[in-house]
């Protein structure tokens, strides 16, 4: 799974280098698709079933779009944010990661939203090493976001990941009594989950656009999304979609 995670990390390095005012989301998606092909990796998002099959290798969600945005002819402009979520498999094992990128200079309150969302993902990964149940991690994630004055999206959650991109368990970024009672799980070695907080500046509520995929905030306020694939080991959590360590390289790019 680390090999898939490294390719996903590489895809984000490429995407990050392409994000700038004037580029279309479709151009970034085509770059990532070529990169996956070069790496011998199988894109996981293209063809995902829905009312219409998902048509791209990345989800790209701009500004008030939360998740599942479709790349295309939209031109990014300075001040936008774009959440890029992508995943691939290598030799049958999956990786999945999302980053919200700033397009040129962005407003201070939007930067604060990005800081909060990347911060709550980092908090979750750190807590996975010191808590024994996901419910305790999720409770602290929700508090962290609340303390910023923002709201955690509840319609979408993280997930187990392995041979398939979406496996059990569901991994919410908030905790309810029903979750703690019926769906909680232990953070024990062997568990691999995609942790993916989505944070809205305003209301937590989202709605789907007429393209059948794009989820947008109900109030038009911006939203951010950060995700890593994280494995629990005997030595604590390991981020499988993180940058290569010394001696590691991304797939076929030596
Ligand atoms: Mg993802
Ligand atoms: Mg995911």
mmCIF file of C-alpha atoms and ligand atoms in Angstrom:
data_model
loop_
_atom_site.group_PDB
_atom_site.id
_atom_site.type_symbol
_atom_site.label_atom_id
_atom_site.label_comp_id
_atom_site.label_asym_id
_atom_site.label_seq_id
_atom_site.Cartn_x
_atom_site.Cartn_y
_atom_site.Cartn_z
ATOM 1 C CA UNK A 1 0.000 0.000 0.000
ATOM 2 C CA UNK A 2 2.950 2.327 0.523
ATOM 3 C CA UNK A 3 3.818 1.983 -3.171
ATOM 4 C CA UNK A 4 0.327 3.147 -4.142
ATOM 5 C CA UNK A 5 0.547 5.895 -1.517
ATOM 6 C CA UNK A 6 3.826 7.158 -2.978
ATOM 7 C CA UNK A 7 2.305 7.358 -6.464
ATOM 8 C CA UNK A 8 -0.663 9.296 -5.063
ATOM 9 C CA UNK A 9 1.813 11.616 -3.309
ATOM 10 C CA UNK A 10 3.615 12.052 -6.647
ATOM 11 C CA UNK A 11 0.306 12.864 -8.350
ATOM 12 C CA UNK A 12 -0.224 15.631 -5.798
ATOM 13 C CA UNK A 13 3.258 17.046 -6.443
ATOM 14 C CA UNK A 14 2.374 17.237 -10.125
ATOM 15 C CA UNK A 15 -1.076 18.709 -9.458
ATOM 16 C CA UNK A 16 0.428 21.278 -7.092
ATOM 17 C CA UNK A 17 2.898 22.359 -9.796
ATOM 18 C CA UNK A 18 0.035 22.828 -12.289
ATOM 19 C CA UNK A 19 -2.316 24.822 -10.030
ATOM 20 C CA UNK A 20 -2.131 28.488 -11.030
ATOM 21 C CA UNK A 21 -4.452 31.228 -12.283
ATOM 22 C CA UNK A 22 -5.478 30.494 -15.888
ATOM 23 C CA UNK A 23 -5.257 26.696 -15.822
ATOM 24 C CA UNK A 24 -8.392 24.594 -16.229
ATOM 25 C CA UNK A 25 -9.242 21.792 -13.826
ATOM 26 C CA UNK A 26 -9.398 19.472 -16.848
ATOM 27 C CA UNK A 27 -5.766 20.227 -17.738
ATOM 28 C CA UNK A 28 -4.641 19.265 -14.230
ATOM 29 C CA UNK A 29 -6.693 16.066 -14.400
ATOM 30 C CA UNK A 30 -5.136 15.080 -17.737
ATOM 31 C CA UNK A 31 -1.659 15.599 -16.264
ATOM 32 C CA UNK A 32 -2.466 13.345 -13.312
ATOM 33 C CA UNK A 33 -3.960 10.683 -15.602
ATOM 34 C CA UNK A 34 -0.767 10.607 -17.714
ATOM 35 C CA UNK A 35 1.319 10.373 -14.548
ATOM 36 C CA UNK A 36 -0.678 7.354 -13.313
ATOM 37 C CA UNK A 37 -0.235 5.668 -16.716
ATOM 38 C CA UNK A 38 3.525 6.324 -16.646
ATOM 39 C CA UNK A 39 3.677 4.753 -13.193
ATOM 40 C CA UNK A 40 1.699 1.678 -14.213
ATOM 41 C CA UNK A 41 -0.894 2.663 -11.601
ATOM 42 C CA UNK A 42 -4.633 2.142 -12.040
ATOM 43 C CA UNK A 43 -6.728 5.286 -11.413
ATOM 44 C CA UNK A 44 -9.532 4.541 -8.964
ATOM 45 C CA UNK A 45 -11.957 7.389 -9.532
ATOM 46 C CA UNK A 46 -12.642 7.132 -13.290
ATOM 47 C CA UNK A 47 -15.782 5.121 -13.972
ATOM 48 C CA UNK A 48 -17.013 5.028 -10.364
ATOM 49 C CA UNK A 49 -20.721 4.213 -10.791
ATOM 50 C CA UNK A 50 -23.331 6.896 -10.227
ATOM 51 C CA UNK A 51 -26.208 8.409 -12.182
ATOM 52 C CA UNK A 52 -23.411 9.071 -14.648
ATOM 53 C CA UNK A 53 -20.064 7.236 -14.192
ATOM 54 C CA UNK A 54 -17.410 9.564 -12.748
ATOM 55 C CA UNK A 55 -15.514 10.830 -15.836
ATOM 56 C CA UNK A 56 -12.082 11.814 -14.427
ATOM 57 C CA UNK A 57 -9.135 10.504 -12.382
ATOM 58 C CA UNK A 58 -9.395 13.344 -9.840
ATOM 59 C CA UNK A 59 -12.242 15.059 -8.069
ATOM 60 C CA UNK A 60 -11.710 18.829 -8.202
ATOM 61 C CA UNK A 61 -13.921 20.960 -6.036
ATOM 62 C CA UNK A 62 -13.552 24.751 -6.279
ATOM 63 C CA UNK A 63 -14.431 27.260 -3.514
ATOM 64 C CA UNK A 64 -17.933 26.373 -2.237
ATOM 65 C CA UNK A 65 -17.709 22.904 -3.784
ATOM 66 C CA UNK A 66 -17.004 20.402 -1.012
ATOM 67 C CA UNK A 67 -16.170 17.099 -2.733
ATOM 68 C CA UNK A 68 -16.776 15.105 -5.936
ATOM 69 C CA UNK A 69 -16.398 18.058 -8.320
ATOM 70 C CA UNK A 70 -15.812 17.069 -11.954
ATOM 71 C CA UNK A 71 -12.702 18.499 -13.680
ATOM 72 C CA UNK A 72 -13.404 20.249 -16.968
ATOM 73 C CA UNK A 73 -13.275 23.623 -18.675
ATOM 74 C CA UNK A 74 -13.456 25.721 -15.491
ATOM 75 C CA UNK A 75 -10.554 28.175 -15.384
ATOM 76 C CA UNK A 76 -8.988 28.719 -11.961
ATOM 77 C CA UNK A 77 -8.521 32.356 -10.966
ATOM 78 C CA UNK A 78 -6.400 34.006 -8.268
ATOM 79 C CA UNK A 79 -8.133 33.799 -4.925
ATOM 80 C CA UNK A 80 -9.795 30.442 -5.655
ATOM 81 C CA UNK A 81 -9.166 27.319 -3.647
ATOM 82 C CA UNK A 82 -9.331 23.912 -5.330
ATOM 83 C CA UNK A 83 -9.658 20.634 -3.451
ATOM 84 C CA UNK A 84 -7.978 17.878 -5.461
ATOM 85 C CA UNK A 85 -8.764 14.322 -4.393
ATOM 86 C CA UNK A 86 -7.251 11.363 -6.213
ATOM 87 C CA UNK A 87 -6.406 7.717 -5.754
ATOM 88 C CA UNK A 88 -4.790 4.817 -7.565
ATOM 89 C CA UNK A 89 -3.913 1.185 -7.077
ATOM 90 C CA UNK A 90 -0.509 -0.443 -7.618
ATOM 91 C CA UNK A 91 -0.429 -4.246 -7.862
ATOM 92 C CA UNK A 92 -3.967 -4.332 -6.506
ATOM 93 C CA UNK A 93 -3.428 -2.156 -3.416
ATOM 94 C CA UNK A 94 -5.014 1.267 -3.086
ATOM 95 C CA UNK A 95 -4.005 4.778 -1.967
ATOM 96 C CA UNK A 96 -6.256 7.847 -1.590
ATOM 97 C CA UNK A 97 -5.355 11.429 -0.667
ATOM 98 C CA UNK A 98 -6.783 14.940 -0.983
ATOM 99 C CA UNK A 99 -5.296 18.428 -0.616
ATOM 100 C CA UNK A 100 -6.923 21.846 -0.918
ATOM 101 C CA UNK A 101 -4.643 24.166 -2.889
ATOM 102 C CA UNK A 102 -4.649 27.970 -2.949
ATOM 103 C CA UNK A 103 -4.711 29.515 -6.432
ATOM 104 C CA UNK A 104 -2.444 32.556 -6.102
ATOM 105 C CA UNK A 105 -3.027 34.764 -3.061
ATOM 106 C CA UNK A 106 -6.197 33.946 -1.074
ATOM 107 C CA UNK A 107 -8.179 35.860 1.554
ATOM 108 C CA UNK A 108 -6.958 35.505 5.171
ATOM 109 C CA UNK A 109 -10.198 33.861 6.344
ATOM 110 C CA UNK A 110 -9.917 31.281 3.549
ATOM 111 C CA UNK A 111 -6.288 30.597 4.511
ATOM 112 C CA UNK A 112 -7.552 30.059 8.061
ATOM 113 C CA UNK A 113 -10.035 27.474 6.712
ATOM 114 C CA UNK A 114 -7.169 25.624 4.987
ATOM 115 C CA UNK A 115 -5.052 25.794 8.159
ATOM 116 C CA UNK A 116 -7.942 24.405 10.208
ATOM 117 C CA UNK A 117 -8.630 21.527 7.809
ATOM 118 C CA UNK A 118 -4.997 20.454 7.332
ATOM 119 C CA UNK A 119 -4.531 20.944 11.086
ATOM 120 C CA UNK A 120 -7.433 18.697 12.030
ATOM 121 C CA UNK A 121 -6.091 15.943 9.745
ATOM 122 C CA UNK A 122 -2.669 16.228 11.419
ATOM 123 C CA UNK A 123 -4.359 16.131 14.829
ATOM 124 C CA UNK A 124 -6.281 12.978 13.905
ATOM 125 C CA UNK A 125 -3.113 11.191 12.741
ATOM 126 C CA UNK A 126 -1.271 12.181 15.919
ATOM 127 C CA UNK A 127 -4.175 11.033 18.115
ATOM 128 C CA UNK A 128 -4.299 7.670 16.317
ATOM 129 C CA UNK A 129 -1.005 6.965 18.095
ATOM 130 C CA UNK A 130 -2.327 7.735 21.581
ATOM 131 C CA UNK A 131 -6.046 6.845 21.608
ATOM 132 C CA UNK A 132 -7.455 3.332 21.392
ATOM 133 C CA UNK A 133 -10.879 4.004 19.838
ATOM 134 C CA UNK A 134 -11.769 6.071 16.744
ATOM 135 C CA UNK A 135 -14.674 7.742 18.606
ATOM 136 C CA UNK A 136 -12.168 9.514 20.863
ATOM 137 C CA UNK A 137 -10.210 10.803 17.844
ATOM 138 C CA UNK A 138 -13.388 11.929 16.078
ATOM 139 C CA UNK A 139 -14.650 13.755 19.171
ATOM 140 C CA UNK A 140 -11.434 15.784 19.371
ATOM 141 C CA UNK A 141 -11.505 16.481 15.619
ATOM 142 C CA UNK A 142 -14.983 17.989 15.893
ATOM 143 C CA UNK A 143 -13.939 20.115 18.872
ATOM 144 C CA UNK A 144 -10.845 21.387 17.024
ATOM 145 C CA UNK A 145 -12.994 22.549 14.095
ATOM 146 C CA UNK A 146 -15.662 24.019 16.372
ATOM 147 C CA UNK A 147 -12.988 26.045 18.207
ATOM 148 C CA UNK A 148 -12.084 27.654 14.855
ATOM 149 C CA UNK A 149 -15.753 28.611 14.400
ATOM 150 C CA UNK A 150 -16.084 26.365 11.334
ATOM 151 C CA UNK A 151 -18.211 23.258 10.773
ATOM 152 C CA UNK A 152 -17.367 19.636 10.003
ATOM 153 C CA UNK A 153 -19.252 18.169 7.039
ATOM 154 C CA UNK A 154 -21.293 15.199 8.269
ATOM 155 C CA UNK A 155 -22.719 13.914 4.966
ATOM 156 C CA UNK A 156 -19.374 12.410 3.945
ATOM 157 C CA UNK A 157 -16.857 10.406 5.974
ATOM 158 C CA UNK A 158 -13.555 8.589 5.597
ATOM 159 C CA UNK A 159 -13.285 4.849 5.055
ATOM 160 C CA UNK A 160 -11.282 1.695 5.364
ATOM 161 C CA UNK A 161 -9.005 1.094 2.363
ATOM 162 C CA UNK A 162 -7.008 -1.874 1.071
ATOM 163 C CA UNK A 163 -7.704 -4.043 -1.971
ATOM 164 C CA UNK A 164 -10.618 -1.714 -2.641
ATOM 165 C CA UNK A 165 -10.703 2.056 -2.208
ATOM 166 C CA UNK A 166 -13.824 1.994 -0.052
ATOM 167 C CA UNK A 167 -13.924 -0.690 2.628
ATOM 168 C CA UNK A 168 -15.315 -0.896 6.152
ATOM 169 C CA UNK A 169 -15.215 0.771 8.594
ATOM 170 C CA UNK A 170 -16.781 4.189 8.029
ATOM 171 C CA UNK A 171 -14.509 6.881 9.509
ATOM 172 C CA UNK A 172 -16.489 9.977 10.519
ATOM 173 C CA UNK A 173 -14.827 13.272 11.425
ATOM 174 C CA UNK A 174 -17.311 13.790 14.268
ATOM 175 C CA UNK A 175 -18.824 11.518 16.904
ATOM 176 C CA UNK A 176 -22.424 10.768 17.825
ATOM 177 C CA UNK A 177 -23.768 8.523 20.598
ATOM 178 C CA UNK A 178 -25.056 6.153 17.901
ATOM 179 C CA UNK A 179 -21.579 5.911 16.337
ATOM 180 C CA UNK A 180 -19.960 5.221 19.706
ATOM 181 C CA UNK A 181 -22.595 2.564 20.481
ATOM 182 C CA UNK A 182 -22.845 0.776 17.124
ATOM 183 C CA UNK A 183 -19.957 1.587 14.773
ATOM 184 C CA UNK A 184 -16.876 2.461 16.825
ATOM 185 C CA UNK A 185 -13.637 0.559 16.144
ATOM 186 C CA UNK A 186 -10.258 -0.102 17.735
ATOM 187 C CA UNK A 187 -7.094 1.563 16.455
ATOM 188 C CA UNK A 188 -5.024 -1.592 16.276
ATOM 189 C CA UNK A 189 -2.147 -2.731 14.059
ATOM 190 C CA UNK A 190 -3.326 -3.875 10.617
ATOM 191 C CA UNK A 191 -6.060 -1.271 10.330
ATOM 192 C CA UNK A 192 -5.694 1.021 7.280
ATOM 193 C CA UNK A 193 -8.086 3.948 6.907
ATOM 194 C CA UNK A 194 -8.476 7.025 4.736
ATOM 195 C CA UNK A 195 -8.937 9.947 7.129
ATOM 196 C CA UNK A 196 -10.529 12.854 5.277
ATOM 197 C CA UNK A 197 -11.985 15.823 7.135
ATOM 198 C CA UNK A 198 -14.113 18.228 5.089
ATOM 199 C CA UNK A 199 -14.595 21.605 6.781
ATOM 200 C CA UNK A 200 -17.040 24.349 5.803
ATOM 201 C CA UNK A 201 -16.557 27.993 6.710
ATOM 202 C CA UNK A 202 -20.327 28.367 7.218
ATOM 203 C CA UNK A 203 -23.115 25.795 7.472
ATOM 204 C CA UNK A 204 -22.216 22.091 7.521
ATOM 205 C CA UNK A 205 -25.028 21.471 5.050
ATOM 206 C CA UNK A 206 -24.295 20.445 1.462
ATOM 207 C CA UNK A 207 -26.333 19.770 -1.654
ATOM 208 C CA UNK A 208 -25.630 18.041 -4.929
ATOM 209 C CA UNK A 209 -25.418 20.019 -8.193
ATOM 210 C CA UNK A 210 -27.293 19.031 -11.388
ATOM 211 C CA UNK A 211 -24.175 17.188 -12.698
ATOM 212 C CA UNK A 212 -25.124 14.441 -10.168
ATOM 213 C CA UNK A 213 -21.666 14.509 -8.562
ATOM 214 C CA UNK A 214 -20.513 17.888 -7.260
ATOM 215 C CA UNK A 215 -21.380 18.470 -3.611
ATOM 216 C CA UNK A 216 -21.584 22.156 -2.770
ATOM 217 C CA UNK A 217 -22.152 24.104 0.448
ATOM 218 C CA UNK A 218 -25.765 25.159 0.861
ATOM 219 C CA UNK A 219 -24.810 28.748 1.787
ATOM 220 C CA UNK A 220 -22.098 29.328 -0.850
ATOM 221 C CA UNK A 221 -19.334 29.613 1.775
ATOM 222 C CA UNK A 222 -15.989 27.944 0.966
ATOM 223 C CA UNK A 223 -15.061 24.408 1.964
ATOM 224 C CA UNK A 224 -11.738 22.567 2.334
ATOM 225 C CA UNK A 225 -10.745 18.881 2.249
ATOM 226 C CA UNK A 226 -7.535 17.135 3.288
ATOM 227 C CA UNK A 227 -7.039 13.356 3.262
ATOM 228 C CA UNK A 228 -4.325 10.808 3.927
ATOM 229 C CA UNK A 229 -4.288 7.012 3.827
ATOM 230 C CA UNK A 230 -3.014 5.955 7.266
ATOM 231 C CA UNK A 231 -1.896 2.501 8.464
ATOM 232 C CA UNK A 232 -1.834 1.462 12.119
ATOM 233 C CA UNK A 233 1.367 -0.454 12.910
ATOM 234 C CA UNK A 234 3.038 -1.796 16.052
ATOM 235 C CA UNK A 235 4.930 1.523 16.049
ATOM 236 C CA UNK A 236 1.832 3.689 15.701
ATOM 237 C CA UNK A 237 0.239 5.405 12.694
ATOM 238 C CA UNK A 238 2.148 5.546 9.388
ATOM 239 C CA UNK A 239 0.991 7.935 6.651
ATOM 240 C CA UNK A 240 1.066 5.873 3.453
ATOM 241 C CA UNK A 241 0.393 8.892 1.197
ATOM 242 C CA UNK A 242 3.199 10.998 2.719
ATOM 243 C CA UNK A 243 6.380 12.177 0.954
ATOM 244 C CA UNK A 244 9.110 9.586 0.360
ATOM 245 C CA UNK A 245 11.541 9.036 3.221
ATOM 246 C CA UNK A 246 15.300 8.722 2.651
ATOM 247 C CA UNK A 247 15.896 5.749 0.370
ATOM 248 C CA UNK A 248 12.315 5.629 -0.945
ATOM 249 C CA UNK A 249 11.283 6.638 -4.439
ATOM 250 C CA UNK A 250 7.970 7.031 -6.239
ATOM 251 C CA UNK A 251 7.284 3.981 -8.406
ATOM 252 C CA UNK A 252 9.073 4.133 -11.731
ATOM 253 C CA UNK A 253 10.435 7.634 -11.142
ATOM 254 C CA UNK A 254 13.800 6.758 -9.585
HETATM 255 MG MG1 LIG B 1 -10.036 10.673 -1.585
HETATM 256 MG MG1 LIG B 2 -11.251 8.764 0.493
#
